Each structure stands twice: as structure tokens, then as C-alpha cells.
Short mmCIF file of C-alpha atoms and ligand atoms in Angstrom, two decimals:
data_model
loop_
_atom_site.label_atom_id
_atom_site.label_comp_id
_atom_site.label_asym_id
_atom_site.label_seq_id
_atom_site.Cartn_x
_atom_site.Cartn_y
_atom_site.Cartn_z
CA UNK A 414 -0.08 0.02 -0.03
CA UNK A 415 1.50 3.35 -1.10
CA UNK A 416 0.97 5.62 2.15
CA UNK A 417 0.14 9.48 1.60
CA UNK A 418 -0.86 12.19 3.46
CA UNK A 419 -2.95 15.37 2.97
CA UNK A 420 -0.29 18.79 2.03
CA UNK A 421 -1.76 21.52 3.99
CA UNK A 422 -4.97 23.40 2.20
CA UNK A 423 -3.02 26.61 2.22
CA UNK A 424 -0.01 24.61 -0.07
CA UNK A 425 -2.69 23.41 -2.43
CA UNK A 426 -4.05 26.91 -2.80
CA UNK A 427 -0.99 28.63 -3.64
CA UNK A 428 -0.49 26.11 -6.31
CA UNK A 429 -4.31 26.76 -7.57
CA UNK A 430 -4.08 31.18 -7.31
CA UNK A 431 -3.97 31.59 -10.81
CA UNK A 432 -6.44 28.93 -11.90
CA UNK A 433 -10.32 29.18 -11.70
CA UNK A 434 -12.11 25.82 -12.77
CA UNK A 435 -10.71 22.47 -10.91
CA UNK A 436 -11.25 19.10 -11.32
CA UNK A 437 -10.78 16.37 -8.67
CA UNK A 438 -9.23 13.00 -9.03
CA UNK A 439 -9.48 10.94 -5.98
CA UNK A 440 -8.10 7.18 -6.10
CA UNK A 441 -10.42 4.14 -5.18
CA UNK A 442 -7.35 2.15 -3.65
CA UNK A 443 -4.64 3.31 -1.49
CA UNK A 444 -5.69 6.62 -1.19
CA UNK A 445 -8.84 5.38 -0.08
CA UNK A 446 -7.69 3.30 2.54
CA UNK A 447 -5.56 6.12 3.87
CA UNK A 448 -8.44 8.18 4.00
CA UNK A 449 -6.51 10.83 1.89
CA UNK A 450 -8.32 10.71 -1.41
CA UNK A 451 -11.33 8.41 -1.07
CA UNK A 452 -14.79 9.77 -2.03
CA UNK A 453 -15.76 11.45 1.43
CA UNK A 454 -11.99 13.30 1.08
CA UNK A 455 -12.74 14.28 -2.61
CA UNK A 456 -16.19 15.66 -1.13
CA UNK A 457 -14.56 17.86 1.43
CA UNK A 458 -11.77 18.90 -0.93
CA UNK A 459 -14.84 20.20 -3.45
CA UNK A 460 -16.42 21.98 -0.71
CA UNK A 461 -13.30 23.74 0.53
CA UNK A 462 -12.32 25.09 -2.87
CA UNK A 463 -15.96 26.10 -3.53
CA UNK A 464 -15.63 28.06 -0.46
CA UNK A 465 -12.30 29.55 -2.07
CA UNK A 466 -14.09 30.80 -4.49
CA UNK A 467 -13.21 28.03 -7.10
CA UNK A 468 -15.64 26.57 -9.79
CA UNK A 469 -15.48 22.79 -9.31
CA UNK A 470 -16.17 21.59 -12.61
CA UNK A 471 -16.50 17.69 -11.49
CA UNK A 472 -14.97 15.07 -9.61
CA UNK A 473 -14.43 11.33 -9.98
CA UNK A 474 -12.73 8.61 -7.63
CA UNK A 475 -10.74 6.58 -10.18
CA UNK A 476 -10.38 2.88 -9.19
CA UNK A 477 -6.47 3.02 -9.57
CA UNK A 478 -5.35 6.35 -10.99
CA UNK A 479 -1.79 4.60 -11.28
CA UNK A 480 -3.18 2.48 -13.78
CA UNK A 481 -3.38 3.52 -17.16
CA UNK A 482 -6.16 1.19 -18.37
CA UNK A 483 -8.24 2.09 -15.28
CA UNK A 484 -8.01 5.47 -15.32
CA UNK A 485 -8.75 5.90 -18.82
CA UNK A 486 -12.35 3.64 -18.09
CA UNK A 487 -13.00 6.00 -15.27
CA UNK A 488 -12.34 9.53 -16.78
CA UNK A 489 -14.06 8.55 -19.70
CA UNK A 490 -17.57 9.44 -18.37
CA UNK A 491 -16.28 12.96 -17.59
CA UNK A 492 -14.48 13.66 -20.17
CA UNK A 493 -16.09 17.19 -21.01
CA UNK A 494 -15.89 18.03 -17.54
CA UNK A 495 -12.12 17.38 -17.54
CA UNK A 496 -11.57 19.29 -21.15
CA UNK A 497 -13.57 22.44 -19.66
CA UNK A 498 -10.94 22.69 -16.47
CA UNK A 499 -7.98 24.48 -16.20
CA UNK A 500 -6.22 21.93 -13.50
CA UNK A 501 -6.67 18.80 -12.04
CA UNK A 502 -6.63 18.48 -8.12
CA UNK A 503 -4.93 15.15 -7.91
CA UNK A 504 -5.77 13.21 -4.39
CA UNK A 505 -3.43 10.43 -5.27
CA UNK A 506 0.13 9.04 -5.00
CA UNK A 507 2.80 10.71 -7.29
CA UNK A 508 2.61 7.81 -9.54
CA UNK A 509 -1.34 8.49 -9.99
CA UNK A 510 -0.35 12.41 -10.33
CA UNK A 511 1.75 11.46 -13.07
CA UNK A 512 -0.45 8.73 -14.97
CA UNK A 513 -2.94 11.77 -14.99
CA UNK A 514 -0.95 14.33 -16.01
CA UNK A 515 0.06 12.13 -19.19
CA UNK A 516 -3.99 11.15 -19.67
CA UNK A 517 -5.49 14.64 -19.21
CA UNK A 518 -2.87 16.84 -20.26
CA UNK A 519 -3.50 19.69 -18.00
CA UNK A 520 -1.91 20.99 -15.10
CA UNK A 521 -1.58 19.04 -12.15
CA UNK A 522 -2.18 20.08 -8.29
CA UNK A 523 -1.08 17.40 -6.24
CA UNK A 524 -3.20 17.40 -3.29
CA UNK A 525 -1.05 14.53 -1.10
CA UNK A 526 2.58 13.65 -0.06
CA UNK A 527 3.71 10.24 -0.55
CA UNK A 528 5.26 9.27 2.22
CA UNK A 529 6.21 5.30 1.98
CA UNK A 530 5.13 1.92 1.19
CA UNK A 531 3.79 0.49 3.94
CA UNK A 532 1.45 -1.87 5.77
CA UNK A 533 -1.86 -0.34 7.47
CA UNK A 534 -2.54 -1.77 11.01
CA UNK A 535 -5.71 0.31 11.33
CA UNK A 536 -6.96 3.82 10.13
CA UNK A 537 -4.54 5.87 10.38
CA UNK A 538 -1.37 3.87 11.40
CA UNK A 539 0.91 2.82 8.82
CA UNK A 540 4.25 1.48 9.37
CA UNK A 541 7.30 1.95 6.39
CA UNK A 542 7.61 -2.06 5.36
CA UNK A 543 9.94 -1.80 2.18
CA UNK A 544 11.70 0.28 0.37
CA UNK A 545 11.59 -1.27 -3.01
CA UNK A 546 15.13 -2.28 -2.84
CA UNK A 547 15.49 -4.42 -5.93
CA UNK A 548 16.79 -7.17 -4.31
CA UNK A 549 14.26 -9.15 -1.90
CA UNK A 550 16.10 -10.95 1.12
CA UNK A 551 12.96 -11.77 3.10
CA UNK A 552 13.25 -15.47 2.55
CA UNK A 553 16.41 -15.50 4.57
CA UNK A 554 15.24 -12.78 7.10
CA UNK A 555 12.17 -14.61 8.21
CA UNK A 556 9.91 -11.88 6.33
CA UNK A 557 11.31 -9.22 8.63
CA UNK A 558 12.88 -6.24 6.40
CA UNK A 559 16.23 -5.31 7.62
CA UNK A 560 16.53 -2.72 4.89
CA UNK A 561 13.85 -0.85 6.35
CA UNK A 562 13.36 -1.92 9.91
CA UNK A 563 17.22 -1.75 11.24
CA UNK A 564 18.23 2.21 10.72
CA UNK A 565 21.85 1.16 9.58
CA UNK A 566 20.44 -1.77 7.16
CA UNK A 567 22.45 -4.35 8.65
CA UNK A 568 22.62 -7.48 6.52
CA UNK A 569 24.20 -10.42 8.99
CA UNK A 570 22.92 -9.91 12.57
CA UNK A 571 23.11 -7.09 14.97
CA UNK A 572 25.40 -4.12 15.48
CA UNK A 573 27.36 -3.71 18.58
CA UNK A 574 24.25 -0.78 19.40
CA UNK A 575 22.05 -3.44 20.41
CA UNK A 576 21.21 -3.67 23.92
CA UNK A 577 18.38 -6.00 25.48
CA UNK A 578 16.82 -6.17 22.57
CA UNK A 579 16.81 -2.87 21.93
CA UNK A 580 18.46 -0.49 19.25
CA UNK A 581 20.51 2.12 20.24
CA UNK A 582 19.32 4.55 17.24
CA UNK A 583 16.39 6.54 18.57
CA UNK A 584 17.46 5.83 22.25
CA UNK A 585 16.80 1.99 22.70
CA UNK A 586 12.81 2.75 22.20
CA UNK A 587 12.77 0.31 19.09
CA UNK A 588 13.18 -3.39 18.94
CA UNK A 589 16.26 -4.41 17.11
CA UNK A 590 15.55 -5.70 13.89
CA UNK A 591 17.96 -8.59 14.11
CA UNK A 592 16.49 -9.90 17.48
CA UNK A 593 13.20 -9.56 15.51
CA UNK A 594 14.68 -11.66 12.58
CA UNK A 595 16.35 -13.94 14.99
CA UNK A 596 13.36 -15.01 17.11
CA UNK A 597 10.74 -15.01 14.05
CA UNK A 598 13.62 -17.76 12.37
CA UNK A 599 13.97 -19.56 15.36
CA UNK A 600 10.04 -20.17 15.64
CA UNK A 601 10.18 -21.07 12.12
CA UNK A 602 12.80 -23.56 12.44
CA UNK A 603 15.13 -21.51 10.09
CA UNK A 604 17.97 -20.45 12.14
CA UNK A 605 20.42 -22.22 9.43
CA UNK A 606 19.32 -18.74 7.11
CA UNK A 607 19.99 -16.57 10.10
CA UNK A 608 24.08 -18.02 10.11
CA UNK A 609 24.16 -17.76 6.18
CA UNK A 610 26.38 -14.85 5.17
CA UNK A 611 24.52 -12.31 3.24
CA UNK A 612 26.99 -10.74 0.74
CA UNK A 613 26.72 -6.62 0.33
CA UNK A 614 23.77 -5.50 -1.63
CA UNK A 615 23.86 -4.29 -5.01
CA UNK A 616 23.10 -0.83 -4.30
CA UNK A 617 22.55 0.32 -7.98
CA UNK A 618 19.15 -1.92 -7.72
CA UNK A 619 18.30 0.62 -4.75
CA UNK A 620 15.53 3.65 -4.94
CA UNK A 621 18.80 6.03 -6.11
CA UNK A 622 18.55 8.40 -8.67
CA UNK A 623 19.87 9.26 -11.22
CA UNK A 624 17.59 6.22 -12.91
CA UNK A 625 14.91 5.23 -14.99
CA UNK A 626 12.55 2.05 -14.22
CA UNK A 627 10.69 0.44 -17.19
CA UNK A 628 9.92 -3.08 -16.24
CA UNK A 629 8.48 -5.23 -18.93
CA UNK A 630 7.75 -9.05 -18.20
CA UNK A 631 10.11 -10.77 -19.96
CA UNK A 632 9.16 -13.64 -22.55
CA UNK A 633 9.29 -17.08 -21.01
S1 SF4 B 100 14.46 -6.52 1.26
FE1 SF4 B 100 14.07 -5.08 -0.15
S2 SF4 B 100 12.32 -5.30 -1.73
FE2 SF4 B 100 12.45 -6.93 0.22
S3 SF4 B 100 11.25 -5.99 2.03
FE3 SF4 B 100 13.15 -5.51 2.01
S4 SF4 B 100 13.19 -3.44 1.11
FE4 SF4 B 100 11.91 -4.10 0.16
S1 SF4 B 101 20.79 -2.06 16.95
FE1 SF4 B 101 19.79 -3.56 15.81
S2 SF4 B 101 18.30 -2.05 14.42
FE2 SF4 B 101 19.56 -0.99 15.65
S3 SF4 B 101 20.99 -0.23 13.83
FE3 SF4 B 101 21.88 -1.94 15.24
S4 SF4 B 101 21.50 -3.78 14.36
FE4 SF4 B 101 20.15 -2.27 13.50
#
């Protein structure tokens, strides 16, 4: 799940300053679950924009705006309203905003900040769980990611800063990722995986710039 949070309204209004006719696109998947871009939040945004003197030409919650096929499908019925707008307020993650821009060809205002790839514990409580490193090692770590959950990204067990199962980073508040990994592997009867040497990561696959990723399924 892509975790997003709303930008401050003042920031959104500043981007909209010179523009009058606004169309709003929400997201029926991640942003709906995060309560940042579902039906309710889109309606609230429309009300706020009208209060500020904007003309809201229409709104739609696209099932997944980051999927070009669904974006095309769900915006077909609002084509005229979209074309008659000066700007699209996108209540989606950054991937959704970019898909909308390509598809609609209008100025886009991102209404959300895209934070991370995470799990949802309950509404409003999200945890980062993956940094899309391109080299997943979760099998060897009992399904606990040290890239995300160890502040030093240790790959072969705890560093010297672990004390009584806690991590020195942040003052021994959080569990040491490698203690969690050890305990999980022990429960699973997989301590051989804990003892196995994990070679240095290929950081060229990490989420670093400059890069361009275009992934297409290879022929079998
Ligand atoms: S090892 Fe890499 S791909 Fe796997 S969960 Fe961690 S960051 Fe994500
Ligand atoms: S104490 Fe554990 S979680 Fe903290 S930096 Fe060291 S290995 Fe990583």
C-alpha cells in the first residue's frame, strides 16, 4: 500500500492561485484506505475549494489512477468536464498524478504527499515495510525487512549498538530488527538462514537517482 498524507490546504491553494476551473480526481485504492483521497475526502476538497471561490467542474474517484487502463476507463464519463477545466487536483500518490498528467494533459496539482510503501495496522496507523530495494531477502530474514527496520541496514545480524533486544538508534525505544529476525527464524526452525552469510547489497538496484525503471515482463 502506498501511504499518503494530505498537503496543507494553503499549499494547495497557492498552486491553484491563478486557476479558476478545478476538476478533482481521487483514488479508490491506496488513498481511499489512507482516507486521503477517497469519496469522502474528494467531496470535502470540493466544498473547501468552492468556499475559496473556485469553480469545481467535477470530480471522480478512479479505481486506481496509477493504472492507465483504469484511469482511461473511469474518466471516460467525465471527459467533457475534464476538458473544460484549467487544472486537476490529484488526491493520489505521485505515480497517480503523473499518470493523470499524461492522460489528461492539463496542469496537475498534487494534493497529497507520498510517504512510503507500508502496511496498515488500522486506519491512521501505518508502518513502512518495504523500500523497493530490488533485491528482496525476506526469505532469509523470516519475512522481516532489515533494509527498512534496521536504521543501519545491517545484513548479517545485530550491530554493537543492540542492548537487551533494543536498538541504540533513537535511544533504545524500538526493537532491534535483527533480534526480531532471530526470534522469527528460531520459531520457524530456520536458524540456518540466520547463520548464512548475506553478501553486500547491489546498491545500484536501490531507490537512488539518477535512474529510470521501465519494467516489462520477459518472454518465457
Ligand atoms: S528486502 Fe528490499 S524488496 Fe524486500 S522488503 Fe526489504 S526493501 Fe523491500
Ligand atoms: S541495534 Fe539492531 S536495529 Fe539498531 S542499528 Fe543495530 S542492528 Fe540495526
